[in-house]
Backbone as numpy.savetxt, mean C-alpha at the origin, in Angstrom:
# Nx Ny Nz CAx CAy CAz Cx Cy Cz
-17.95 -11.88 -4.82 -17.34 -11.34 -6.04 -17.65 -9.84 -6.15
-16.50 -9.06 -6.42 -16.81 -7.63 -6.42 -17.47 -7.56 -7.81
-18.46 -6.38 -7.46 -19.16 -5.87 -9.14 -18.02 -4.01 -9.31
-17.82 -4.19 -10.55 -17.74 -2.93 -10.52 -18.37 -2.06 -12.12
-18.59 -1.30 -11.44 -19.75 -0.43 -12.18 -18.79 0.73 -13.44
-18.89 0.54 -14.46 -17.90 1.73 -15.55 -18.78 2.16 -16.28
-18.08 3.72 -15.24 -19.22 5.30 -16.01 -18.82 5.41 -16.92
-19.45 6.10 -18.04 -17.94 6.81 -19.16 -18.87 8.64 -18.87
-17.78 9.29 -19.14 -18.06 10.70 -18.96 -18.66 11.26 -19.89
-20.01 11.82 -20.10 -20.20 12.66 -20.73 -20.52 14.14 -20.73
-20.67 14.90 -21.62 -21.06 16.24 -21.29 -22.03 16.95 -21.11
-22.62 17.99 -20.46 -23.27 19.04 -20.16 -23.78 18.86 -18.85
-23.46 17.99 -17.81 -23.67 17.62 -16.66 -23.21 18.99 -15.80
-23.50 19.32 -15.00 -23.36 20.20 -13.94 -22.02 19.76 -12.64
-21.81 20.52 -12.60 -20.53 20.12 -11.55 -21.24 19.55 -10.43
-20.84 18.42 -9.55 -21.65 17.74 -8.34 -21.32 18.78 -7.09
-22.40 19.37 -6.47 -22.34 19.51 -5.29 -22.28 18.67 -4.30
-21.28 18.21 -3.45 -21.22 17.47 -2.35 -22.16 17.28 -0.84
-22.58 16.33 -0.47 -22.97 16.67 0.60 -22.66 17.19 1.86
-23.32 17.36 2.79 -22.76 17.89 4.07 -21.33 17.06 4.69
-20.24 17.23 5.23 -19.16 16.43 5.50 -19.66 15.73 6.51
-20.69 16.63 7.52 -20.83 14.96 8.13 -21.77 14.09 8.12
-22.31 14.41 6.96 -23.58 13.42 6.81 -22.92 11.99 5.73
-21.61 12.67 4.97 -20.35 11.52 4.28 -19.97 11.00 5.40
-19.74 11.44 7.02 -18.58 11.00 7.54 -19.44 9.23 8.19
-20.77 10.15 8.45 -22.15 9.48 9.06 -21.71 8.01 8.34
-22.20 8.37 6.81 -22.06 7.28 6.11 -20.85 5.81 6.22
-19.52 6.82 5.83 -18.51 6.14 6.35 -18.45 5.53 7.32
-18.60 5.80 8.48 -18.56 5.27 9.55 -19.50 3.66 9.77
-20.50 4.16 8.70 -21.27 2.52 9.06 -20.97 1.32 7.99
-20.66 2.10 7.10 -19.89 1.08 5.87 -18.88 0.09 6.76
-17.76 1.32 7.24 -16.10 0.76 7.61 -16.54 0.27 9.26
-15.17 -0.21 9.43 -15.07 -1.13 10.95 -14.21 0.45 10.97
-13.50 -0.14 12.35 -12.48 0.53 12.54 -12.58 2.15 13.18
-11.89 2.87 12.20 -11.88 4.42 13.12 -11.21 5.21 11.40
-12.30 4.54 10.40 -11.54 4.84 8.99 -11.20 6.54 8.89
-10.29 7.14 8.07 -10.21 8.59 8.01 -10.71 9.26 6.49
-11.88 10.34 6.56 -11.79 10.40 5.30 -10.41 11.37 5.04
-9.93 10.99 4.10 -9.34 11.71 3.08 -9.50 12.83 2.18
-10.47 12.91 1.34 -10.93 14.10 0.44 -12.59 13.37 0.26
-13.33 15.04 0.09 -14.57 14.96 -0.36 -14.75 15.74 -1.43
-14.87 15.37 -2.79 -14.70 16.27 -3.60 -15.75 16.17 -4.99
-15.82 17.14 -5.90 -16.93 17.03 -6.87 -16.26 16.06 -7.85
-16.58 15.50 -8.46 -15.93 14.84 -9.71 -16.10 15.90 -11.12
-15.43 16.21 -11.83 -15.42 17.21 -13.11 -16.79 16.60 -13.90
-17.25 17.26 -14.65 -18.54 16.90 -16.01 -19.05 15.66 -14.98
-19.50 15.36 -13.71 -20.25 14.32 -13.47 -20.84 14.55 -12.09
-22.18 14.29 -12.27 -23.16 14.84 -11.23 -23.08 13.89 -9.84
-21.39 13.80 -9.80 -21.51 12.95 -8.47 -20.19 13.21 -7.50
-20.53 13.39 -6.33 -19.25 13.50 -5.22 -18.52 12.58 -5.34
-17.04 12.60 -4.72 -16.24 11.45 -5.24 -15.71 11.58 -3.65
-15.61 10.13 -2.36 -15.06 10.50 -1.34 -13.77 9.55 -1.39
-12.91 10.02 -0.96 -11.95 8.76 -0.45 -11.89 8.74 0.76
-11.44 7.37 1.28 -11.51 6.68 2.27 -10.15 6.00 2.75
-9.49 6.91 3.90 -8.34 5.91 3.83 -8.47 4.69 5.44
-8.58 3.54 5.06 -8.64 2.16 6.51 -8.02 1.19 5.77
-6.63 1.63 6.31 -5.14 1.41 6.15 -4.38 1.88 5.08
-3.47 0.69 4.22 -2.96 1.55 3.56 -2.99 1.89 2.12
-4.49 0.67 1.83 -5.24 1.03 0.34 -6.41 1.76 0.62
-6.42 3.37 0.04 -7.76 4.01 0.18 -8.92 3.07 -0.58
-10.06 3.55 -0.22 -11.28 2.98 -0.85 -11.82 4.06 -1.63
-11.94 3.99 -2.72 -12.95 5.88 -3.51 -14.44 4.96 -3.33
-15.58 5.85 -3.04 -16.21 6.11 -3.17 -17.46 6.90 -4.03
-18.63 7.01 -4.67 -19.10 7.99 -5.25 -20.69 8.08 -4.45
-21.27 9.06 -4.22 -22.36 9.18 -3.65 -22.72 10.66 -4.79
-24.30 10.59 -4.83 -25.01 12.04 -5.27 -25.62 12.64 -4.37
-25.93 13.97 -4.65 -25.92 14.99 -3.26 -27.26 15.20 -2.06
-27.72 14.18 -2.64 -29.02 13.68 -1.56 -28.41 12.26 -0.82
-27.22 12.31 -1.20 -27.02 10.61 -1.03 -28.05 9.07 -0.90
-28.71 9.33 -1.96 -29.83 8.55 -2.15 -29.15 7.34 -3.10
-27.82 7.67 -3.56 -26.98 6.25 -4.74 -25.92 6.25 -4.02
-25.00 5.27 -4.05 -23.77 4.76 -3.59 -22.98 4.16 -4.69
-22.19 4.55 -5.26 -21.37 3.63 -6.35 -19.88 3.61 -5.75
-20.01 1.74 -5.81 -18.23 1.15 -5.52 -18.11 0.66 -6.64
-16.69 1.41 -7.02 -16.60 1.02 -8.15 -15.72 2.01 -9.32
-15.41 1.69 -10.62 -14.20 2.00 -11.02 -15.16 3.35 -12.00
-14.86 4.59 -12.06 -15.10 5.63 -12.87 -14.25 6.21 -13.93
-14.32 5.29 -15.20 -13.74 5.86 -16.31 -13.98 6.96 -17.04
-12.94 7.90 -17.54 -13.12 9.13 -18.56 -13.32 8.23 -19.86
-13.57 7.70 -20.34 -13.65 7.38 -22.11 -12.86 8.72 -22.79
-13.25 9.36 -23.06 -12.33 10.13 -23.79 -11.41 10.04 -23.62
-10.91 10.34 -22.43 -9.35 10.40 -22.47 -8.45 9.38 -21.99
-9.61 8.30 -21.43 -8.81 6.89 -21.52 -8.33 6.65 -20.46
-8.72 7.46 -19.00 -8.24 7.64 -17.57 -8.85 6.92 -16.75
-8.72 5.97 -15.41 -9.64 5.62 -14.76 -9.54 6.30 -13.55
-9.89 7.27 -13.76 -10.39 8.17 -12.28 -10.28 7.89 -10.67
-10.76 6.40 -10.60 -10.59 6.02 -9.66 -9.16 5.33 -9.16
-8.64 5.01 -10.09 -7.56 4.75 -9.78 -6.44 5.72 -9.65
-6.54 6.88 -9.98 -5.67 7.91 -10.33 -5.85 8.42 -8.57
-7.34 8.77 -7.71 -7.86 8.80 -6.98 -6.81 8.08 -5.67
-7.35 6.76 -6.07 -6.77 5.68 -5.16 -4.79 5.99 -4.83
-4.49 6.11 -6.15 -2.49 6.28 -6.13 -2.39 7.61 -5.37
-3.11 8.40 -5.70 -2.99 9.70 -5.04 -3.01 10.07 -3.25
-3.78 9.30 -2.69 -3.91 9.03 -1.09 -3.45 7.64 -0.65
-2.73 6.84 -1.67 -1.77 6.05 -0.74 -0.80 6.30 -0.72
-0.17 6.84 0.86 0.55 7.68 1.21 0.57 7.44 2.60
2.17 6.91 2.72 2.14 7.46 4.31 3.10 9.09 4.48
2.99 9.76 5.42 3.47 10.80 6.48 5.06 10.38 6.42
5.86 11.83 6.54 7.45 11.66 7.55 7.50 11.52 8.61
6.68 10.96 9.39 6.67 10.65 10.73 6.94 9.25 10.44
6.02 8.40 9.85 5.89 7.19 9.49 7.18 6.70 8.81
7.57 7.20 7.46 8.82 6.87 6.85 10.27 6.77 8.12
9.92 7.81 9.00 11.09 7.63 10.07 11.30 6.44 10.97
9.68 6.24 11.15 9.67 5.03 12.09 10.07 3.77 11.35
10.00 3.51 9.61 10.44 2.53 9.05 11.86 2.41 8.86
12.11 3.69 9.07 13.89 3.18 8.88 14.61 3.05 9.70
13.83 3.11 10.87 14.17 2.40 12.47 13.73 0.53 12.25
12.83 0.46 11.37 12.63 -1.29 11.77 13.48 -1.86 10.34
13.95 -1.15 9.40 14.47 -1.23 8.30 15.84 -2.92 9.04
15.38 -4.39 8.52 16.43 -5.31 8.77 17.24 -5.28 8.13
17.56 -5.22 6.65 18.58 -5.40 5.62 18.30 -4.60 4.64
19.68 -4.33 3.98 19.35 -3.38 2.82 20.15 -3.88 1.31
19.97 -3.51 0.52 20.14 -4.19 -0.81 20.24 -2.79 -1.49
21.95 -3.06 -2.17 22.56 -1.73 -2.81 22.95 -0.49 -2.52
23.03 0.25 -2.96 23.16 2.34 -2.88 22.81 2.79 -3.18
22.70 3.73 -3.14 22.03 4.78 -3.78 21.10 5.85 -3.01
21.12 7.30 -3.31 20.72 8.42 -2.73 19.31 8.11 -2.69
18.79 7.27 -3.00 16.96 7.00 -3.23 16.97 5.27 -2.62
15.40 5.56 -2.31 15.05 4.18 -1.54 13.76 4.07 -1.58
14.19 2.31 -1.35 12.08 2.14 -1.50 12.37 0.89 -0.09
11.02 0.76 0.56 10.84 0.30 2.00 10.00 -0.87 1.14
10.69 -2.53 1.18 10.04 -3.30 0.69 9.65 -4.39 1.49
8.48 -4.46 2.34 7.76 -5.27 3.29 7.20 -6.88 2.97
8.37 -7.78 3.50 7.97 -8.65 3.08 7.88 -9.81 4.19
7.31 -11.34 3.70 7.11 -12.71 4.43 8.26 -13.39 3.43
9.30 -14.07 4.54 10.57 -15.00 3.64 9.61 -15.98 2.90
8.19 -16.54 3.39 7.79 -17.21 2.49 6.74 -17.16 1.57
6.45 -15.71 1.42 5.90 -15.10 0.30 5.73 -15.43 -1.04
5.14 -15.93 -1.95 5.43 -16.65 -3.02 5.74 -15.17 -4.19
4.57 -14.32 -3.76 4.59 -13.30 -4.82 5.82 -12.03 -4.29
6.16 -12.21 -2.99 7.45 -11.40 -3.01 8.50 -11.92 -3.20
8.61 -13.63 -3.17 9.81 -14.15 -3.77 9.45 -13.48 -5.59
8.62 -13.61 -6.24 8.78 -13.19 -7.73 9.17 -11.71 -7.74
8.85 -10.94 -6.47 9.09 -9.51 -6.70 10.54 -9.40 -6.86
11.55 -10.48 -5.62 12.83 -9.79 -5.65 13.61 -9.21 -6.77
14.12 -10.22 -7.75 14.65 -9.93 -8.49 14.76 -8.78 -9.39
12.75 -8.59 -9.78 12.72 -7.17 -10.98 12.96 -6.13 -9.97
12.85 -6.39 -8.19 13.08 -4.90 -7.57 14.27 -5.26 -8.02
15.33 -5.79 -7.57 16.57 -5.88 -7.49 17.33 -4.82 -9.08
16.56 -6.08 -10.15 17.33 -5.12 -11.50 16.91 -3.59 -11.89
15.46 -3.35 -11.29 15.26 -1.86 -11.05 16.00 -1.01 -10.28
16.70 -1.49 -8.95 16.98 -0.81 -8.10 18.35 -0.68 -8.38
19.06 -1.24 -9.16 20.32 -1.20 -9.82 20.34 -0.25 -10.80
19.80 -0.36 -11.63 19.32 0.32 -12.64 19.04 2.29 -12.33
18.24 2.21 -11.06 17.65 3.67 -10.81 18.79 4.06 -9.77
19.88 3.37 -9.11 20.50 3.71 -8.16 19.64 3.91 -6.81
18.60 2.71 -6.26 17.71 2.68 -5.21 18.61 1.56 -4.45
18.47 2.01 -3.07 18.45 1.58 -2.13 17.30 0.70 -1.57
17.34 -0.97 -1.54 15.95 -1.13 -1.01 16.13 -1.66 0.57
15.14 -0.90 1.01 15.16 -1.24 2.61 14.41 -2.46 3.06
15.05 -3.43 3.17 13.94 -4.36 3.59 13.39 -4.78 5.43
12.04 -4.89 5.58 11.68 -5.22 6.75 10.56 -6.42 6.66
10.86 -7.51 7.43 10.52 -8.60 7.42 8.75 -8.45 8.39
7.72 -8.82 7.59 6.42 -8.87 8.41 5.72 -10.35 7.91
6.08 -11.32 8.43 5.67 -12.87 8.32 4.12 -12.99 8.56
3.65 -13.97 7.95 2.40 -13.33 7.96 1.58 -14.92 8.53
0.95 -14.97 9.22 0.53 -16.26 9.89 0.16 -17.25 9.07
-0.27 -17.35 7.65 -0.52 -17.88 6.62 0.88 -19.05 6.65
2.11 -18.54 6.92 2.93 -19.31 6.43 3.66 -20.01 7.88
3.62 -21.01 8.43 4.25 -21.10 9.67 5.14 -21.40 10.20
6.60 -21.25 9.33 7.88 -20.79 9.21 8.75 -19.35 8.91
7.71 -18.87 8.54 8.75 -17.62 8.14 8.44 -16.44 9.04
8.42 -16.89 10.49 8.24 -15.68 11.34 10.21 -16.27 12.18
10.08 -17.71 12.31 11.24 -18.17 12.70 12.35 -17.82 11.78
12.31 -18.07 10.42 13.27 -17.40 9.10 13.61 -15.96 9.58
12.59 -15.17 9.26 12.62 -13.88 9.57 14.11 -13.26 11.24
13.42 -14.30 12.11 14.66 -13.98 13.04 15.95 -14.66 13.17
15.73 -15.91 12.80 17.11 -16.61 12.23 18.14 -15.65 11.32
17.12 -15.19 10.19 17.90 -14.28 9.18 18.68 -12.82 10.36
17.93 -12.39 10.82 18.56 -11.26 12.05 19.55 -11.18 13.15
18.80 -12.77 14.00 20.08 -13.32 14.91 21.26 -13.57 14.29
21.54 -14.37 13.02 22.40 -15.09 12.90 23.39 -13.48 11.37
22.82 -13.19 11.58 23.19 -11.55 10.45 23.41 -12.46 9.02
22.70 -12.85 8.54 22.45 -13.73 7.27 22.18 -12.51 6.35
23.06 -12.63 5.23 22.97 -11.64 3.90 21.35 -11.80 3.14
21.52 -10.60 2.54 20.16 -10.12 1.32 20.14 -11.80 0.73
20.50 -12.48 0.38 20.42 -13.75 -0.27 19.40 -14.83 0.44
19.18 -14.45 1.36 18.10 -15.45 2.32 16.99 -14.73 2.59
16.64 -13.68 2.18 15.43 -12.79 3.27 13.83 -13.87 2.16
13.75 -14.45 1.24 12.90 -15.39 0.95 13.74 -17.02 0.43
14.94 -17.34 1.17 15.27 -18.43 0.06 14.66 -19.33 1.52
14.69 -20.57 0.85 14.41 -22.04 1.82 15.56 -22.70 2.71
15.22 -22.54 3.66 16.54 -22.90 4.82 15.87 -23.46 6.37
15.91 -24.41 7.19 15.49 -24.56 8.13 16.11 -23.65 9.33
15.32 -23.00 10.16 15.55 -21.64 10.99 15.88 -22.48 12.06
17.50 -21.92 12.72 17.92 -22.55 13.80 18.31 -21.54 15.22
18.76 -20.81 14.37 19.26 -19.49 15.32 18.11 -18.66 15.52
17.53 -18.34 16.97 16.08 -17.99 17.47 16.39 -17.22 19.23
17.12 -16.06 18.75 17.71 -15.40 19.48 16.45 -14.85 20.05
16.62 -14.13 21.34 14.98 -13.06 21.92 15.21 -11.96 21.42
16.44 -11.29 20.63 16.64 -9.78 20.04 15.93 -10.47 18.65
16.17 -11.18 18.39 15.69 -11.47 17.08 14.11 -11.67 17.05
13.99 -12.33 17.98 12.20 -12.54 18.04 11.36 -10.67 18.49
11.92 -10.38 19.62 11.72 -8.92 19.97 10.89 -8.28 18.50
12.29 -8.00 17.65 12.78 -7.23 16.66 11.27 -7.53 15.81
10.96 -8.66 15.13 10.25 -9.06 14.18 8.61 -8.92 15.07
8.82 -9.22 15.80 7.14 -9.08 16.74 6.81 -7.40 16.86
8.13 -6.49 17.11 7.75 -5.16 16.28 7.05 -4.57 15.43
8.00 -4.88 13.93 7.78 -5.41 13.25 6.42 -5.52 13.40
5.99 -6.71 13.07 4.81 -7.09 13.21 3.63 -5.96 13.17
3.62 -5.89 15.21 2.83 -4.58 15.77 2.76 -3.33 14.96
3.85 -2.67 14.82 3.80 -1.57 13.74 3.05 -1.54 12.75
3.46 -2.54 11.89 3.02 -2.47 10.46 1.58 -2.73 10.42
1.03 -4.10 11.11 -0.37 -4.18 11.75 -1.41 -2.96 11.99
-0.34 -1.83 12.78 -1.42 -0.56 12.73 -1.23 0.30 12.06
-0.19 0.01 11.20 -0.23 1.32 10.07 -1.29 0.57 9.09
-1.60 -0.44 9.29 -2.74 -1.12 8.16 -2.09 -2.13 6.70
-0.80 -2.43 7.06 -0.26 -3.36 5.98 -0.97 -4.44 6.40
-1.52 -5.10 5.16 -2.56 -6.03 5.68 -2.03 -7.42 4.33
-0.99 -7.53 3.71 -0.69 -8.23 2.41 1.13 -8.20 2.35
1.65 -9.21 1.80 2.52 -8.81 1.34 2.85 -9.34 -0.12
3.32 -8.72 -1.23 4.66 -7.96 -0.96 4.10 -6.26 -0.63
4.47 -5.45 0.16 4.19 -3.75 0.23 5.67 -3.07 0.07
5.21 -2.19 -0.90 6.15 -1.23 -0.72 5.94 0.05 -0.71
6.93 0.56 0.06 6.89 2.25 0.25 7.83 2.80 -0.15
7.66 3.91 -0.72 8.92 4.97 -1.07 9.18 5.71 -0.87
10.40 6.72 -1.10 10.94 7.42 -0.21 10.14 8.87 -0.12
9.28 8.83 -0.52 8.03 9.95 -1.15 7.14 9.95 -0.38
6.75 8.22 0.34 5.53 7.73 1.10 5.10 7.39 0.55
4.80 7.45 -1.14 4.13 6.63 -2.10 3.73 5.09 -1.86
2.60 4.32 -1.60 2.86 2.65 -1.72 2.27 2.17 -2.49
2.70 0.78 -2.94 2.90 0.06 -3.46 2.16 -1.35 -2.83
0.61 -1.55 -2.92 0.23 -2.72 -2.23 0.02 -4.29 -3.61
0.92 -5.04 -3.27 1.03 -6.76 -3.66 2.23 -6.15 -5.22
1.75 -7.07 -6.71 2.75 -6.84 -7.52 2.92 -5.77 -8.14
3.67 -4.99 -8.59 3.35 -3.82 -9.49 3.35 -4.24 -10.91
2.71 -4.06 -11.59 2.28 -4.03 -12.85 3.38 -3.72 -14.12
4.13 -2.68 -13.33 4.98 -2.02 -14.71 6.10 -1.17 -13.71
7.43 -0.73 -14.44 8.66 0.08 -14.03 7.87 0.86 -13.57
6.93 1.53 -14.27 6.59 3.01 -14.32 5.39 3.09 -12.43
4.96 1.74 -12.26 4.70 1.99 -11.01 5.31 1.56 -9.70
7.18 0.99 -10.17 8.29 1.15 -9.06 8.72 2.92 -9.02
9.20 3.42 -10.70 9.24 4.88 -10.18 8.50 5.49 -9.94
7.44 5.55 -9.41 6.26 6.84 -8.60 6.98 6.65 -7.49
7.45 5.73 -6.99 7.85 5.26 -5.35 9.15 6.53 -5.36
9.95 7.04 -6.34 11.12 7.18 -5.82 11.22 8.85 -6.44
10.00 9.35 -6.98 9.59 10.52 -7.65 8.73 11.69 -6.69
């Protein structure tokens, strides 16, 4: 069970001096697996503590350390006054992919849903329970904002049909109306299997690790449900 720890800000604190970058990177490195990247190392305002982010994949991790790095806080850093959670503001801010990346998605982009001069990249498993609930509010949003949604199919081993769905839906050129409905997968073409095992690989190392994900045409993402309109339009802003 995660703990998380809520600062509230107060005043006359000294601005945090940060530590050495690579004595953070030191750190990082033994926390995370992988080949994590930091992101930003930075002071936090009125609070005597560095704030690092961490990006290993495509949800950063914030961090807080003090400048001996003798404390470690995971965990959520609220302003009270002004009613902000820091860390989360933190977190939206470096999930982000690159135009390199957005290019390579609209090369694996399977089906698309509507028009419009704007688009959001919506990564899903046909048997997704929480991206079957997503379709629809994307759908009446994306009508609504004039978005284009790009969809690309990443089945996720959890479910052990919807990697076959996924290429049935491709081989057989099956409309936006099936990319999560219930259908037994018959058509299991090798362009179709190819295509989705892509798929797959790609997204795997860009670090999509959940679905439903979405990306926008900004690079902005969007990891599992969104909460509110207001965090489908960051995607398209």
């Amino acid at each position: 069970m995660k703990k998380f720890i809520i600062l509230g800000i107060i005043g006359g604190l000294a601005f945090a001096t940060c530590p050495p970058e690579k004595d953070v990177k030191d750190l990082v490195d033994k926390i995370f697996r992988g080949k994590p990247e930091i992101a930003n190392v930075s002071p936090v305002k009125e609070l005597n503590l560095c704030q690092v982010v961490v990006k290993n994949g495509l949800r950063p991790v914030v961090l807080y350390v003090n400048k001996d790095m003798s404390h470690l806080i995971v965990g959520n850093v609220i302003d009270l006054k002004e009613g902000k959670n820091l860390t989360a503001e933190a977190r939206d801010k470096f999930a982000k992919v690159d135009e390199e990346t957005l290019k390579e998605l609209e090369k694996l982009t399977d089906l698309t849903y509507g028009e419009g001069n704007k688009y959001v990249y919506f990564i899903s498993d046909p048997d997704c329970p929480f991206c079957r609930r997503l379709e629809p509010v994307l759908k009446d949003w994306a009508k609504k904002n004039k978005v284009q949604i790009r969809h690309i199919f990443y089945p996720l081993p959890i479910h052990p049909k919807a990697k076959d769905k996924a290429v049935d839906i491709i081989c057989s050129g099956k409309g936006y109306e099936y990319v999560h409905k219930d259908f037994e997968p018959k058509n299991l073409c090798e362009k179709g299997k190819e295509k989705v095992e892509k798929n797959i690989e790609f997204l795997s190392k860009l670090g999509v690790s959940g679905t439903p994900t979405l990306i926008g045409m900004n690079g902005k993402v969007q990891v599992g449900l969104p909460r509110s309109e207001e965090e489908l339009d960051r995607l398209i802003k």
